[in-house]
Backbone as JSON, one array per atom type, in Angstrom:
{
  "sequence": "XXXXXXXXXXXXXXXXXXXXXXXXXXXXXXXXXXXXXXXXXXXXXXXXXXXXXXXXXXXXXXXXXXXXXXXXXXXXXXXXXXXXXXXXXXXXXXXXXXXXXXXXXXXXXXXXXXXXXXXXXXXXXXXXXXXXXX",
  "N": [[159.75, 110.89, 85.68], [156.85, 109.14, 86.48], [153.76, 108.34, 85.07], [150.75, 107.98, 86.71], [147.81, 106.27, 86.46], [144.72, 107.11, 87.67], [141.85, 105.58, 88.98], [138.51, 106.49, 89.2], [136.71, 106.32, 92.26], [133.82, 104.53, 93.12], [130.84, 106.06, 94.32], [129.52, 104.56, 96.17], [131.36, 102.86, 97.17], [132.66, 101.9, 100.01], [131.58, 104.1, 101.72], [131.91, 107.11, 103.71], [129.86, 107.79, 105.47], [127.59, 105.54, 105.7], [124.42, 105.06, 104.1], [120.89, 104.66, 104.76], [119.45, 103.8, 102.52], [121.3, 102.17, 101.24], [121.43, 99.94, 102.8], [118.95, 98.9, 103.32], [116.34, 96.4, 103.25], [114.31, 94.65, 100.82], [110.91, 95.79, 100.42], [108.95, 93.85, 101.05], [106.0, 92.01, 102.14], [103.08, 93.95, 101.65], [100.2, 95.38, 102.99], [96.76, 96.48, 103.11], [95.39, 98.99, 105.27], [92.81, 98.43, 106.07], [92.54, 95.78, 106.49], [91.76, 92.92, 108.5], [93.02, 91.93, 111.73], [93.21, 89.18, 112.06], [93.31, 88.21, 109.4], [95.66, 89.49, 108.6], [97.5, 88.16, 110.22], [97.36, 85.64, 109.03], [98.43, 86.28, 106.54], [101.09, 86.99, 107.25], [101.97, 84.52, 108.13], [101.67, 82.89, 105.82], [103.39, 84.2, 104.07], [105.68, 83.86, 105.36], [106.82, 85.89, 106.87], [108.16, 88.23, 109.17], [107.07, 90.64, 109.61], [104.71, 93.14, 108.43], [104.23, 95.67, 106.01], [102.1, 98.38, 106.29], [99.64, 99.99, 104.43], [97.69, 102.87, 103.39], [94.49, 103.67, 101.81], [95.37, 105.14, 99.65], [97.77, 104.07, 99.01], [99.93, 104.86, 100.48], [102.46, 104.43, 102.88], [101.62, 103.6, 106.15], [102.63, 102.49, 108.39], [104.28, 99.83, 110.21], [103.74, 96.52, 111.12], [104.34, 93.87, 113.33], [104.52, 90.26, 113.44], [104.54, 89.36, 116.05], [103.34, 91.53, 117.41], [100.78, 91.44, 116.24], [99.9, 88.93, 117.12], [99.82, 89.36, 119.9], [97.78, 91.27, 120.02], [95.61, 89.79, 119.02], [95.4, 87.9, 121.06], [94.58, 89.39, 123.2], [92.2, 90.51, 125.69], [90.36, 92.38, 124.76], [90.04, 91.9, 122.1], [88.32, 91.49, 119.01], [86.97, 89.83, 116.11], [86.65, 91.82, 114.28], [88.52, 93.79, 114.43], [90.62, 96.03, 112.86], [93.69, 96.72, 111.04], [94.22, 99.49, 110.91], [93.02, 100.31, 113.23], [94.74, 99.52, 115.23], [97.22, 100.54, 114.71], [97.58, 103.27, 115.29], [99.11, 106.49, 115.35], [100.71, 107.67, 112.31], [103.74, 106.18, 111.3], [106.75, 105.24, 113.09], [109.07, 106.36, 110.51], [111.77, 106.22, 108.12], [114.09, 107.89, 105.95], [115.64, 107.05, 102.81], [117.94, 108.5, 102.61], [118.89, 108.99, 105.12], [121.51, 108.67, 107.51], [123.09, 105.6, 108.4], [123.98, 105.49, 111.04], [122.39, 107.41, 112.34], [119.81, 106.29, 111.94], [120.08, 103.79, 113.2], [120.54, 104.6, 115.84], [118.06, 105.88, 116.42], [116.34, 103.69, 116.16], [117.21, 101.96, 118.18], [116.75, 103.58, 120.4], [113.98, 103.81, 120.33], [113.34, 101.21, 120.58], [112.92, 99.49, 118.34], [112.69, 96.83, 116.03], [112.49, 96.84, 113.33], [112.17, 99.19, 110.66], [110.21, 101.14, 108.53], [111.22, 102.29, 105.31], [110.71, 105.14, 103.51], [109.78, 107.08, 100.59], [109.83, 110.55, 99.45], [107.15, 111.05, 99.01], [105.85, 109.31, 100.66], [105.59, 106.66, 100.02], [106.32, 103.21, 100.43], [109.63, 102.05, 100.32], [111.32, 100.14, 101.28], [112.6, 98.17, 104.03], [114.33, 98.74, 107.01], [116.17, 96.72, 109.04], [117.32, 95.86, 112.23], [120.19, 94.01, 113.03], [120.6, 91.43, 115.3]],
  "CA": [[158.46, 110.96, 86.3], [155.96, 108.08, 86.02], [152.36, 108.72, 85.06], [149.9, 107.01, 87.4], [146.42, 106.46, 86.06], [143.83, 106.95, 88.81], [140.49, 105.16, 88.67], [137.58, 107.1, 90.15], [136.02, 105.38, 93.13], [132.36, 104.61, 93.14], [130.33, 106.77, 95.5], [129.05, 103.56, 97.13], [132.48, 102.04, 97.62], [133.15, 102.24, 101.34], [131.26, 105.49, 102.03], [132.24, 107.57, 105.05], [128.62, 107.7, 106.25], [126.65, 104.7, 104.95], [123.04, 105.53, 104.13], [119.85, 103.65, 104.92], [119.12, 103.28, 101.2], [122.27, 101.16, 100.85], [121.36, 98.79, 103.69], [117.58, 98.43, 103.52], [115.87, 95.19, 102.59], [113.11, 94.87, 100.0], [109.75, 96.14, 101.23], [108.25, 92.67, 101.53], [104.54, 92.06, 102.02], [102.38, 95.19, 101.98], [98.76, 95.15, 103.11], [95.95, 97.68, 103.31], [95.06, 99.19, 106.69], [91.46, 97.96, 106.41], [92.62, 94.33, 106.71], [91.59, 92.53, 109.9], [94.2, 91.37, 112.39], [93.24, 87.74, 111.79], [93.78, 88.02, 108.02], [97.06, 89.91, 108.6], [98.27, 87.04, 110.78], [97.42, 84.6, 107.99], [99.36, 86.76, 105.51], [102.46, 86.85, 107.75], [102.3, 83.09, 108.17], [101.85, 82.35, 104.46], [104.56, 84.84, 103.46], [106.82, 83.57, 106.25], [107.39, 87.22, 107.15], [108.08, 88.66, 110.56], [106.36, 91.92, 109.66], [103.98, 93.61, 107.25], [104.1, 97.1, 105.83], [100.68, 98.71, 106.2], [99.41, 101.16, 103.57], [96.32, 103.37, 103.37], [93.79, 103.48, 100.53], [96.12, 105.83, 98.61], [99.02, 103.36, 98.79], [101.0, 105.45, 101.28], [102.82, 103.63, 104.05], [101.16, 104.17, 107.43], [103.39, 101.89, 109.48], [104.76, 98.46, 110.12], [103.25, 95.7, 112.23], [105.05, 92.59, 113.41], [103.72, 89.09, 113.77], [104.44, 89.34, 117.51], [102.32, 92.51, 117.79], [99.48, 90.93, 115.83], [99.54, 87.83, 118.02], [99.46, 89.95, 121.19], [96.47, 91.9, 119.85], [94.61, 88.72, 118.9], [95.28, 87.21, 122.32], [94.12, 90.3, 124.25], [90.8, 90.37, 126.11], [89.53, 93.32, 124.02], [90.06, 91.55, 120.68], [87.2, 90.9, 118.27], [87.4, 89.53, 114.75], [86.41, 93.0, 113.45], [89.61, 94.75, 114.63], [91.38, 96.26, 111.63], [95.04, 97.21, 111.28], [94.19, 100.94, 111.17], [92.6, 100.5, 114.62], [95.81, 99.19, 116.16], [98.48, 101.22, 114.36], [97.7, 104.6, 115.89], [99.68, 107.53, 114.49], [101.61, 107.24, 111.24], [105.16, 106.13, 111.56], [107.87, 106.03, 112.59], [109.65, 106.05, 109.22], [113.04, 106.85, 107.83], [114.37, 108.19, 104.55], [116.83, 106.33, 102.31], [119.09, 109.4, 102.71], [119.32, 109.05, 106.52], [122.71, 107.87, 107.73], [122.87, 104.38, 109.18], [124.21, 105.79, 112.45], [121.18, 108.08, 112.85], [118.7, 105.34, 111.95], [120.33, 102.79, 114.24], [120.32, 105.27, 117.13], [116.62, 106.07, 116.58], [115.7, 102.39, 116.35], [117.55, 101.45, 119.52], [116.08, 104.46, 121.36], [112.55, 103.49, 120.31], [113.24, 99.75, 120.72], [112.33, 98.96, 117.11], [113.47, 95.83, 115.31], [112.41, 97.15, 111.92], [111.71, 100.55, 110.4], [109.92, 101.34, 107.12], [111.95, 103.31, 104.57], [109.74, 105.71, 102.58], [110.25, 108.18, 99.75], [109.3, 111.86, 99.81], [105.69, 111.04, 98.93], [105.32, 108.42, 101.68], [105.48, 105.29, 99.52], [107.33, 102.32, 101.01], [110.73, 101.62, 99.47], [111.96, 98.98, 101.87], [112.6, 98.07, 105.48], [115.63, 98.65, 107.66], [116.06, 95.84, 110.19], [118.53, 95.74, 113.04], [120.67, 92.65, 113.27], [120.77, 91.22, 116.74]],
  "C": [[157.58, 109.9, 85.65], [154.52, 108.56, 86.13], [151.56, 107.61, 85.72], [148.47, 107.3, 87.0], [145.53, 106.13, 87.25], [142.45, 106.52, 88.31], [139.55, 105.82, 89.68], [136.88, 106.03, 90.96], [134.53, 105.6, 93.04], [131.93, 105.32, 94.42], [129.86, 105.79, 96.57], [130.18, 102.7, 97.67], [133.01, 102.57, 98.94], [132.87, 103.7, 101.71], [131.6, 105.83, 103.47], [131.04, 107.43, 105.97], [127.62, 106.85, 105.46], [125.21, 105.16, 105.16], [122.08, 104.36, 104.25], [119.51, 103.0, 103.58], [120.06, 102.18, 100.73], [122.11, 99.87, 101.65], [119.96, 98.21, 103.84], [117.31, 97.15, 102.74], [114.68, 95.55, 101.7], [111.91, 95.07, 100.91], [109.03, 94.92, 101.78], [106.75, 92.84, 101.42], [103.97, 93.4, 102.47], [100.89, 94.9, 101.98], [98.05, 96.47, 103.37], [95.53, 97.78, 104.77], [93.64, 98.78, 107.06], [91.4, 96.45, 106.6], [92.43, 94.03, 108.19], [92.89, 91.92, 110.43], [94.33, 89.89, 112.07], [93.77, 87.45, 110.39], [95.26, 88.41, 107.92], [97.96, 88.82, 109.18], [98.41, 85.92, 109.77], [98.4, 85.0, 106.89], [100.81, 86.61, 105.99], [102.89, 85.39, 107.76], [102.56, 82.55, 106.76], [103.06, 82.94, 103.76], [105.84, 84.53, 104.22], [107.6, 84.85, 106.54], [107.21, 87.54, 108.63], [107.31, 89.96, 110.73], [105.63, 92.19, 108.35], [104.06, 95.12, 107.2], [102.62, 97.38, 105.6], [100.54, 100.0, 105.42], [97.95, 101.59, 103.65], [95.71, 103.17, 101.99], [94.48, 104.18, 99.36], [97.47, 105.17, 98.31], [100.2, 103.93, 99.56], [101.22, 104.62, 102.53], [102.35, 104.34, 105.33], [101.89, 103.57, 108.62], [103.81, 100.47, 109.18], [104.21, 97.72, 111.32], [103.94, 94.35, 112.17], [104.09, 91.46, 113.75], [103.53, 89.0, 115.29], [103.37, 90.32, 118.0], [100.93, 92.01, 117.44], [99.0, 89.8, 116.74], [99.11, 88.36, 119.38], [98.07, 90.61, 121.14], [95.38, 90.83, 119.81], [94.38, 88.03, 120.24], [94.78, 88.1, 123.46], [92.63, 90.11, 124.52], [89.87, 91.26, 125.28], [89.4, 92.97, 122.53], [88.71, 91.04, 120.19], [87.7, 90.65, 116.85], [87.15, 90.68, 113.78], [87.53, 94.04, 113.57], [90.46, 94.82, 113.36], [92.76, 96.84, 111.98], [95.06, 98.7, 111.58], [93.78, 101.24, 112.61], [93.74, 100.29, 115.61], [97.12, 99.93, 115.89], [98.64, 102.56, 115.06], [98.24, 105.6, 114.9], [100.55, 106.92, 113.4], [103.04, 107.19, 111.74], [105.52, 105.21, 112.7], [108.39, 105.49, 111.26], [111.05, 106.62, 109.16], [113.17, 107.04, 106.33], [115.57, 107.36, 104.09], [118.09, 107.19, 102.42], [119.57, 109.6, 104.15], [120.58, 108.21, 106.68], [122.34, 106.65, 108.58], [123.03, 104.65, 110.67], [122.98, 106.45, 113.06], [120.01, 107.11, 112.96], [118.87, 104.3, 113.05], [120.09, 103.39, 115.62], [118.82, 105.41, 117.4], [115.92, 104.74, 116.85], [115.99, 101.82, 117.73], [116.84, 102.27, 120.6], [114.59, 104.11, 121.47], [112.28, 101.99, 120.46], [112.5, 99.12, 119.54], [113.26, 97.93, 116.49], [113.52, 96.13, 113.82], [111.77, 98.52, 111.73], [111.43, 100.7, 108.91], [110.77, 102.47, 106.54], [110.98, 103.82, 103.49], [110.38, 106.83, 101.76], [109.58, 109.48, 100.18], [107.78, 111.92, 99.79], [105.05, 110.14, 99.98], [105.12, 106.99, 101.22], [106.63, 104.45, 100.08], [108.35, 101.9, 99.97], [111.37, 100.33, 99.96], [111.83, 99.02, 103.37], [114.04, 97.99, 105.97], [115.43, 97.82, 108.92], [117.38, 95.78, 110.91], [118.92, 94.28, 113.15], [120.96, 92.53, 114.75], [121.96, 90.38, 117.02]]
}
């Protein structure tokens, strides 16, 4: 009989159900919801980012806004230079948890037609962003 030494596999090595926390990107630029749309557009341009994570005065993530959305708002007839991000975001979310499976997150993103989804912890602080590859 030959003794075979087994090496334990890492929990992240080829998981059966990959999790969002394993695939998310760094949070990237985060801005406060009292920022104007015009300033937010300048931030996306200077950061060369396609999106911004928006946080409230307590530092909790309230949503994500894309450069395309900001441009559409700025180009609308109702736009003024006083429009703030909190005015255009509406309800909080959508968000996902780092413990959500990739399959569930991808399904939700495709159903809601989202290109990117903020990943938040239990307290609502932004951890990163999950982006669909096209």
